[in-house]
Amino acid sequence: QVGVNMVAVERLLSNGTSEYAAPSRDSFSGSSPTCTRKVLPKLLRSILMSKRTPLKIPKRVTVGEKRFAIVEVPVGTHHGTIYYNEGRIVLSRKLKSGRRTTVEDREDTYLHELTHGILEAMGSHMYRNEAFVSKFASLLHTALTTARY
């Protein structure tokens, strides 16, 4: 089993750039290694995703006293939105920009919106802090999808 420095991987995946270069196909034929800055994050993501445990997104979830329905819509403006008063979490399969969301995007978005709901149910002002919610949900997603049982 290969050991992976998850902090380094997360940095590479989060900012999309790296000082490192993965060898291209040409480098195996004797020429010098070349690579765009996007190859390494894609390579690392594909390696990590091949060893991941899928996260099953439920149809309904209860947070505190509030019950939420999780709905996937074909096209949306954002990856996801939580509607506290209506009791809905909406996940988009495709953005209005035309970009399709991946299964991993929807899993991470579900956890992101769920984190908003949990913090709001706790009465914490942190539910408004997008940076905190995003980081927490991302770390939770990694923990759940890399767990081995």
PDB file of C-alpha atoms in Angstrom:
ATOM      1  CA  GLN A   1       0.000   0.000   0.000  1.00  0.00           C
ATOM      2  CA  VAL A   2       1.303   3.441  -0.937  1.00  0.00           C
ATOM      3  CA  GLY A   3       1.576   6.080   1.789  1.00  0.00           C
ATOM      4  CA  VAL A   4       0.130   9.451   0.767  1.00  0.00           C
ATOM      5  CA  ASN A   5       0.846  12.787   2.413  1.00  0.00           C
ATOM      6  CA  MET A   6      -2.749  14.038   2.446  1.00  0.00           C
ATOM      7  CA  VAL A   7      -1.756  17.592   3.434  1.00  0.00           C
ATOM      8  CA  ALA A   8       0.472  17.892   0.354  1.00  0.00           C
ATOM      9  CA  VAL A   9      -2.171  16.299  -1.847  1.00  0.00           C
ATOM     10  CA  GLU A  10      -4.867  18.624  -0.503  1.00  0.00           C
ATOM     11  CA  ARG A  11      -2.677  21.673  -1.192  1.00  0.00           C
ATOM     12  CA  LEU A  12      -2.066  20.504  -4.740  1.00  0.00           C
ATOM     13  CA  LEU A  13      -5.728  19.781  -5.400  1.00  0.00           C
ATOM     14  CA  SER A  14      -7.069  22.916  -3.738  1.00  0.00           C
ATOM     15  CA  ASN A  15      -4.980  25.486  -5.578  1.00  0.00           C
ATOM     16  CA  GLY A  16      -4.623  23.555  -8.824  1.00  0.00           C
ATOM     17  CA  THR A  17      -0.949  24.370  -9.197  1.00  0.00           C
ATOM     18  CA  SER A  18       2.272  22.765  -8.132  1.00  0.00           C
ATOM     19  CA  GLU A  19       5.990  23.298  -8.252  1.00  0.00           C
ATOM     20  CA  TYR A  20       6.317  19.620  -9.062  1.00  0.00           C
ATOM     21  CA  ALA A  21       6.008  18.133 -12.533  1.00  0.00           C
ATOM     22  CA  ALA A  22       4.866  14.648 -13.361  1.00  0.00           C
ATOM     23  CA  PRO A  23       6.594  13.078 -16.352  1.00  0.00           C
ATOM     24  CA  SER A  24       4.639  13.054 -19.568  1.00  0.00           C
ATOM     25  CA  ARG A  25       4.372  10.065 -21.868  1.00  0.00           C
ATOM     26  CA  ASP A  26       7.286  11.465 -23.906  1.00  0.00           C
ATOM     27  CA  SER A  27       9.610  11.314 -20.902  1.00  0.00           C
ATOM     28  CA  PHE A  28       9.514   7.540 -20.980  1.00  0.00           C
ATOM     29  CA  SER A  29      10.983   7.540 -24.483  1.00  0.00           C
ATOM     30  CA  GLY A  30      14.100   9.336 -23.311  1.00  0.00           C
ATOM     31  CA  SER A  31      13.157  12.983 -23.821  1.00  0.00           C
ATOM     32  CA  SER A  32      12.992  15.374 -20.879  1.00  0.00           C
ATOM     33  CA  PRO A  33       9.937  15.272 -18.572  1.00  0.00           C
ATOM     34  CA  THR A  34       7.340  17.880 -19.404  1.00  0.00           C
ATOM     35  CA  CYS A  35       3.937  18.459 -17.945  1.00  0.00           C
ATOM     36  CA  THR A  36       1.348  21.170 -17.553  1.00  0.00           C
ATOM     37  CA  ARG A  37       0.553  22.307 -14.038  1.00  0.00           C
ATOM     38  CA  LYS A  38      -2.856  20.623 -14.294  1.00  0.00           C
ATOM     39  CA  VAL A  39      -1.564  17.089 -14.902  1.00  0.00           C
ATOM     40  CA  LEU A  40      -0.314  16.391 -11.373  1.00  0.00           C
ATOM     41  CA  PRO A  41      -3.552  17.353  -9.572  1.00  0.00           C
ATOM     42  CA  LYS A  42      -5.573  15.297 -12.082  1.00  0.00           C
ATOM     43  CA  LEU A  43      -3.200  12.356 -11.657  1.00  0.00           C
ATOM     44  CA  LEU A  44      -3.368  12.560  -7.863  1.00  0.00           C
ATOM     45  CA  ARG A  45      -7.159  12.900  -7.924  1.00  0.00           C
ATOM     46  CA  SER A  46      -7.488   9.815 -10.155  1.00  0.00           C
ATOM     47  CA  ILE A  47      -5.201   7.803  -7.863  1.00  0.00           C
ATOM     48  CA  LEU A  48      -7.093   8.868  -4.754  1.00  0.00           C
ATOM     49  CA  MET A  49     -10.517   8.390  -6.314  1.00  0.00           C
ATOM     50  CA  SER A  50      -9.645   4.841  -7.372  1.00  0.00           C
ATOM     51  CA  LYS A  51      -9.166   3.959  -3.685  1.00  0.00           C
ATOM     52  CA  ARG A  52     -12.198   5.808  -2.381  1.00  0.00           C
ATOM     53  CA  THR A  53     -15.278   4.593  -0.577  1.00  0.00           C
ATOM     54  CA  PRO A  54     -18.370   6.009  -2.309  1.00  0.00           C
ATOM     55  CA  LEU A  55     -20.497   8.289  -0.160  1.00  0.00           C
ATOM     56  CA  LYS A  56     -24.186   7.539  -0.499  1.00  0.00           C
ATOM     57  CA  ILE A  57     -26.260  10.719  -0.555  1.00  0.00           C
ATOM     58  CA  PRO A  58     -29.581  10.142   1.242  1.00  0.00           C
ATOM     59  CA  LYS A  59     -33.014  11.227   0.027  1.00  0.00           C
ATOM     60  CA  ARG A  60     -33.850  12.694   3.458  1.00  0.00           C
ATOM     61  CA  VAL A  61     -31.934  13.677   6.579  1.00  0.00           C
ATOM     62  CA  THR A  62     -32.950  15.074   9.971  1.00  0.00           C
ATOM     63  CA  VAL A  63     -30.812  17.740  11.607  1.00  0.00           C
ATOM     64  CA  GLY A  64     -31.947  18.603  15.114  1.00  0.00           C
ATOM     65  CA  GLU A  65     -35.689  19.114  14.855  1.00  0.00           C
ATOM     66  CA  LYS A  66     -35.634  19.888  11.124  1.00  0.00           C
ATOM     67  CA  ARG A  67     -36.096  17.333   8.358  1.00  0.00           C
ATOM     68  CA  PHE A  68     -34.481  18.028   4.977  1.00  0.00           C
ATOM     69  CA  ALA A  69     -35.241  16.468   1.597  1.00  0.00           C
ATOM     70  CA  ILE A  70     -32.187  16.162  -0.658  1.00  0.00           C
ATOM     71  CA  VAL A  71     -33.091  16.939  -4.258  1.00  0.00           C
ATOM     72  CA  GLU A  72     -30.883  16.731  -7.351  1.00  0.00           C
ATOM     73  CA  VAL A  73     -31.818  19.172 -10.108  1.00  0.00           C
ATOM     74  CA  PRO A  74     -30.659  18.891 -13.727  1.00  0.00           C
ATOM     75  CA  VAL A  75     -29.305  22.475 -13.934  1.00  0.00           C
ATOM     76  CA  GLY A  76     -28.532  24.997 -11.224  1.00  0.00           C
ATOM     77  CA  THR A  77     -26.738  28.300 -10.662  1.00  0.00           C
ATOM     78  CA  HIS A  78     -24.682  26.903  -7.774  1.00  0.00           C
ATOM     79  CA  HIS A  79     -23.340  23.466  -6.882  1.00  0.00           C
ATOM     80  CA  GLY A  80     -25.883  23.355  -4.082  1.00  0.00           C
ATOM     81  CA  THR A  81     -28.108  25.354  -1.778  1.00  0.00           C
ATOM     82  CA  ILE A  82     -29.772  24.700   1.558  1.00  0.00           C
ATOM     83  CA  TYR A  83     -33.250  26.105   2.133  1.00  0.00           C
ATOM     84  CA  TYR A  84     -33.699  26.079   5.919  1.00  0.00           C
ATOM     85  CA  ASN A  85     -37.333  27.187   6.010  1.00  0.00           C
ATOM     86  CA  GLU A  86     -38.418  24.821   3.232  1.00  0.00           C
ATOM     87  CA  GLY A  87     -36.376  21.888   4.558  1.00  0.00           C
ATOM     88  CA  ARG A  88     -34.564  21.240   1.266  1.00  0.00           C
ATOM     89  CA  ILE A  89     -30.993  20.713   0.161  1.00  0.00           C
ATOM     90  CA  VAL A  90     -30.655  21.133  -3.608  1.00  0.00           C
ATOM     91  CA  LEU A  91     -27.703  19.647  -5.522  1.00  0.00           C
ATOM     92  CA  SER A  92     -27.034  20.513  -9.173  1.00  0.00           C
ATOM     93  CA  ARG A  93     -26.022  17.883 -11.747  1.00  0.00           C
ATOM     94  CA  LYS A  94     -24.967  20.624 -14.152  1.00  0.00           C
ATOM     95  CA  LEU A  95     -24.235  24.327 -13.717  1.00  0.00           C
ATOM     96  CA  LYS A  96     -25.783  27.033 -15.889  1.00  0.00           C
ATOM     97  CA  SER A  97     -22.266  27.658 -17.206  1.00  0.00           C
ATOM     98  CA  GLY A  98     -22.538  24.239 -18.877  1.00  0.00           C
ATOM     99  CA  ARG A  99     -20.090  22.466 -16.547  1.00  0.00           C
ATOM    100  CA  ARG A 100     -21.307  19.070 -15.335  1.00  0.00           C
ATOM    101  CA  THR A 101     -20.778  18.305 -11.659  1.00  0.00           C
ATOM    102  CA  THR A 102     -19.068  15.033 -10.793  1.00  0.00           C
ATOM    103  CA  VAL A 103     -20.256  12.506  -8.242  1.00  0.00           C
ATOM    104  CA  GLU A 104     -17.445  13.747  -5.977  1.00  0.00           C
ATOM    105  CA  ASP A 105     -18.646  17.358  -6.451  1.00  0.00           C
ATOM    106  CA  ARG A 106     -22.178  16.388  -5.390  1.00  0.00           C
ATOM    107  CA  GLU A 107     -20.912  14.378  -2.393  1.00  0.00           C
ATOM    108  CA  ASP A 108     -18.774  17.293  -1.228  1.00  0.00           C
ATOM    109  CA  THR A 109     -21.624  19.754  -1.871  1.00  0.00           C
ATOM    110  CA  TYR A 110     -24.071  17.604   0.102  1.00  0.00           C
ATOM    111  CA  LEU A 111     -21.686  17.605   3.082  1.00  0.00           C
ATOM    112  CA  HIS A 112     -21.116  21.353   2.640  1.00  0.00           C
ATOM    113  CA  GLU A 113     -24.850  22.122   2.759  1.00  0.00           C
ATOM    114  CA  LEU A 114     -25.370  19.616   5.589  1.00  0.00           C
ATOM    115  CA  THR A 115     -22.637  21.403   7.574  1.00  0.00           C
ATOM    116  CA  HIS A 116     -24.526  24.696   7.110  1.00  0.00           C
ATOM    117  CA  GLY A 117     -27.654  22.955   8.430  1.00  0.00           C
ATOM    118  CA  ILE A 118     -25.908  21.404  11.438  1.00  0.00           C
ATOM    119  CA  LEU A 119     -24.250  24.678  12.445  1.00  0.00           C
ATOM    120  CA  GLU A 120     -27.529  26.562  12.050  1.00  0.00           C
ATOM    121  CA  ALA A 121     -29.349  23.927  14.171  1.00  0.00           C
ATOM    122  CA  MET A 122     -26.667  24.364  16.844  1.00  0.00           C
ATOM    123  CA  GLY A 123     -27.334  28.102  16.884  1.00  0.00           C
ATOM    124  CA  SER A 124     -23.754  28.787  15.802  1.00  0.00           C
ATOM    125  CA  HIS A 125     -22.931  31.917  13.829  1.00  0.00           C
ATOM    126  CA  MET A 126     -20.360  29.785  11.965  1.00  0.00           C
ATOM    127  CA  TYR A 127     -23.068  28.581   9.563  1.00  0.00           C
ATOM    128  CA  ARG A 128     -22.508  31.878   7.713  1.00  0.00           C
ATOM    129  CA  ASN A 129     -18.730  31.408   7.479  1.00  0.00           C
ATOM    130  CA  GLU A 130     -18.226  29.949   3.980  1.00  0.00           C
ATOM    131  CA  ALA A 131     -14.488  29.397   4.425  1.00  0.00           C
ATOM    132  CA  PHE A 132     -15.042  27.373   7.602  1.00  0.00           C
ATOM    133  CA  VAL A 133     -17.974  25.408   6.158  1.00  0.00           C
ATOM    134  CA  SER A 134     -16.064  24.618   2.950  1.00  0.00           C
ATOM    135  CA  LYS A 135     -12.918  23.460   4.746  1.00  0.00           C
ATOM    136  CA  PHE A 136     -14.851  21.387   7.296  1.00  0.00           C
ATOM    137  CA  ALA A 137     -16.988  19.722   4.609  1.00  0.00           C
ATOM    138  CA  SER A 138     -13.933  19.001   2.458  1.00  0.00           C
ATOM    139  CA  LEU A 139     -12.073  17.373   5.355  1.00  0.00           C
ATOM    140  CA  LEU A 140     -15.184  15.387   6.306  1.00  0.00           C
ATOM    141  CA  HIS A 141     -15.592  14.238   2.691  1.00  0.00           C
ATOM    142  CA  THR A 142     -11.970  13.055   2.587  1.00  0.00           C
ATOM    143  CA  ALA A 143     -12.329  11.252   5.919  1.00  0.00           C
ATOM    144  CA  LEU A 144     -15.525   9.459   4.866  1.00  0.00           C
ATOM    145  CA  THR A 145     -14.413   8.522   1.362  1.00  0.00           C
ATOM    146  CA  THR A 146     -10.973   7.246   2.385  1.00  0.00           C
ATOM    147  CA  ALA A 147     -12.204   5.234   5.380  1.00  0.00           C
ATOM    148  CA  ARG A 148     -11.443   1.520   5.259  1.00  0.00           C
ATOM    149  CA  TYR A 149     -13.778  -0.909   6.988  1.00  0.00           C
TER     150      TYR A 149
END
